[in-house]
Amino acid sequence: MHGKHHIVVESENLKYEFEIRRNITVIQGDSASGKTTLIELLQLHSRQGHRSGVRVESDVPCTVYTGDAQQWLNFLQVINNSIIFIDEDYSFVFTREFASLVKQSGNYYVIITRRPLKNLPYSIQEIYGIRTSGKYHFPEQVYHEFYPVFSDKNLRKIPEKAILLLEDQAAGYQFYRSICKKTECVSAEGNSNVFHKLLEIKDDQQIIVIADGAAFGAYINAVVRAAESRENIALYFPESFEWLILKSGILNNASIEEILQHPENYIESSEYLSWEQYFTELLEANTRDNPYMQYQKGRLPDYYTNPKNVQKILGVIPEELQQIIK
Amino acid sequence: MLKIFFGDMEAANYGPSWFKYNYHPEWLKEPFVQQMIEDVDHSRYVDGLVIDSPVLGPIPPERLSGGLKTLIMIYERPDLIFDATSCGDNCAKWLLEIGKQKDVLVNLNYLMTFKAYEPFQIYIENEGKMVSDYSSFLFIAAKYL
């Protein structure tokens, strides 16, 4: 499945309206925000259709998994081209078997969980809370909408002299390391280690975390908590380093610009587990025929660190961060 | 005392389903439970088994939020262990309040924020340590979550 799907779920007293645009969406947030009620409404509609008194507007089927905790695979593997909602009381969503199913699935999954899904590379931008808007008094209809829980940056307290903490030693790390004059670059050696690395940093050291937002969903809560608990941590989560290159215009390709405007229209969930994978493949495919530009995630070609291209890539990142890196 | 165990815990129960089929009507008459109903669910206990929700109208206890049901179970059944992962950040202060009144052990599988309530008293069961600030809490939680 691909594309953005606009969903409306409503009764006379309640209305939910939201959009789903990637294979994995996570709903979390405060208690009593209406997560379980949304699932109940969808479940009623799924069982009884329009006779339920619940109206669901969607261009693809919306299904709720309500079955036995042992039977989920039998049920989910036969569904295709649907949005599947799973409430928080199913622990199978944390298993590798579930991650394998999602990897090759033609479905989108909406999962209610506060516990991170460490086997799945989901985006920080697809983690939502639910909020009600306006004043509400039963039985007037109460409007619920999704809001993103995390932002792609928190650079308000960006320090002048700082350490740059990157997820790994791949191309992104190599890029920053080659251009940073005043700033030290450190690798966390894996996205799961970023949080642990942050806690080792001394209070008087200033640190900026840069990680691939498209696949950092399982770790964002911990990293944001660490940043909230200390004043010396700033955060930046672009989709991925490959996205920065594609966005910079280095490739001078109009079709790529079009793709980046609405990636969801081009990314098939059964082929790509995360948008990060898609952007990497897109960059590789578009540089394959040029030996100077040929992109490799493990080793960044010099082409991307020549002054002209560095300027273009830096042009995509927030200005506050540019000042630190130069 | 509020005691927290981070990570998988076989003995931890799921609060919302426990509440649904095991609650006692008299629990709702307790002032402390009514305060939690007002603060977490923005609802008001009326009488008998009726709660007035501004969103859902008059509701039975079964329709309280999952987080609140879990809080009530933790408060009323301190002899059992519940998974407080069902509780959102807006339940943090109530977990601490319950801990001031009773000895309770809860399981937690995400980083709930207690920052606003420093200094607090939380005993981390995994390490047998007491913590009073959120940085120390995070430092230990990082090993297990």
CSV table of C-alpha atoms in Angstrom, one decimal, chain A residues 13-14 29-33 36-37 40 87-89 113-116 118 132 136-138 140 142 144 195-196 199-200 221-223 225-226 228-230, chain B residues 8 14 16 40-41 53-58 63 65-68 85-91 109-113 115 134-135 138-139 141-143 145:
chain,number,residue,atom,x,y,z
A,13,ASN,CA,-21.3,12.4,19.9
A,14,LEU,CA,-17.7,11.8,18.8
A,29,GLY,CA,0.2,10.2,24.9
A,30,ASP,CA,-1.8,11.0,28.1
A,31,SER,CA,-4.4,8.7,29.6
A,32,ALA,CA,-8.0,9.6,28.8
A,33,SER,CA,-7.3,11.2,25.4
A,36,THR,CA,-9.3,3.2,23.2
A,37,THR,CA,-12.6,4.8,22.3
A,40,GLU,CA,-14.0,0.7,20.0
A,87,ASP,CA,-4.7,-1.7,20.8
A,88,GLU,CA,-2.1,-1.6,23.5
A,89,ASP,CA,-2.8,-4.9,25.2
A,113,THR,CA,1.7,1.7,22.5
A,114,ARG,CA,3.9,3.7,24.9
A,115,ARG,CA,6.4,1.0,25.0
A,116,PRO,CA,8.9,1.4,22.1
A,118,LYS,CA,12.4,-1.8,19.0
A,132,THR,CA,-9.8,17.3,21.5
A,136,TYR,CA,-17.1,20.3,24.7
A,137,HIS,CA,-20.3,19.4,26.5
A,138,PHE,CA,-21.9,16.0,26.1
A,140,GLU,CA,-22.5,17.9,21.5
A,142,VAL,CA,-16.5,16.3,20.4
A,144,HIS,CA,-10.6,14.6,18.1
A,195,PHE,CA,20.4,7.5,24.8
A,196,HIS,CA,23.1,5.7,26.8
A,199,LEU,CA,23.8,10.0,29.8
A,200,GLU,CA,27.6,9.6,29.8
A,221,ASN,CA,11.1,9.2,23.7
A,222,ALA,CA,14.2,8.3,25.7
A,223,VAL,CA,16.4,10.8,23.9
A,225,ARG,CA,13.5,12.7,28.1
A,226,ALA,CA,17.3,13.0,28.5
A,228,GLU,CA,14.4,17.6,29.0
A,229,SER,CA,16.3,16.5,32.1
A,230,ARG,CA,19.4,18.5,31.1
B,8,ASP,CA,9.5,-7.5,31.1
B,14,TYR,CA,-2.9,-5.6,32.8
B,16,PRO,CA,-7.7,-2.1,32.5
B,40,VAL,CA,-6.9,12.1,34.9
B,41,ASP,CA,-10.3,11.7,33.1
B,53,SER,CA,-17.7,12.4,31.6
B,54,PRO,CA,-17.6,15.7,29.6
B,55,VAL,CA,-16.9,13.8,26.4
B,56,LEU,CA,-18.9,10.6,26.8
B,57,GLY,CA,-21.7,11.7,29.1
B,58,PRO,CA,-22.9,9.5,31.9
B,63,ARG,CA,-15.6,3.2,30.5
B,65,SER,CA,-9.6,5.4,30.8
B,66,GLY,CA,-7.2,2.6,30.8
B,67,GLY,CA,-4.6,4.7,32.7
B,68,LEU,CA,-7.1,5.6,35.4
B,85,THR,CA,2.8,1.3,31.0
B,86,SER,CA,-1.0,1.7,30.6
B,87,CYS,CA,-0.7,5.0,32.4
B,88,GLY,CA,0.3,8.1,30.5
B,89,ASP,CA,2.5,10.9,31.8
B,90,ASN,CA,-0.6,12.5,33.4
B,91,CYS,CA,-0.7,9.6,35.8
B,109,ASN,CA,8.1,-0.3,30.1
B,110,TYR,CA,8.5,3.3,29.0
B,111,LEU,CA,10.1,6.4,30.3
B,112,MET,CA,7.3,8.1,32.2
B,113,THR,CA,8.3,11.6,33.2
B,115,LYS,CA,10.7,15.5,36.3
B,134,TYR,CA,14.8,12.4,37.3
B,135,SER,CA,18.4,12.2,36.0
B,138,LEU,CA,16.8,7.9,33.7
B,139,PHE,CA,20.3,6.6,34.3
B,141,ALA,CA,16.0,3.0,33.4
B,142,ALA,CA,18.5,3.2,30.5
B,143,LYS,CA,19.9,-0.1,31.5
B,145,LEU,CA,14.4,-0.2,28.7
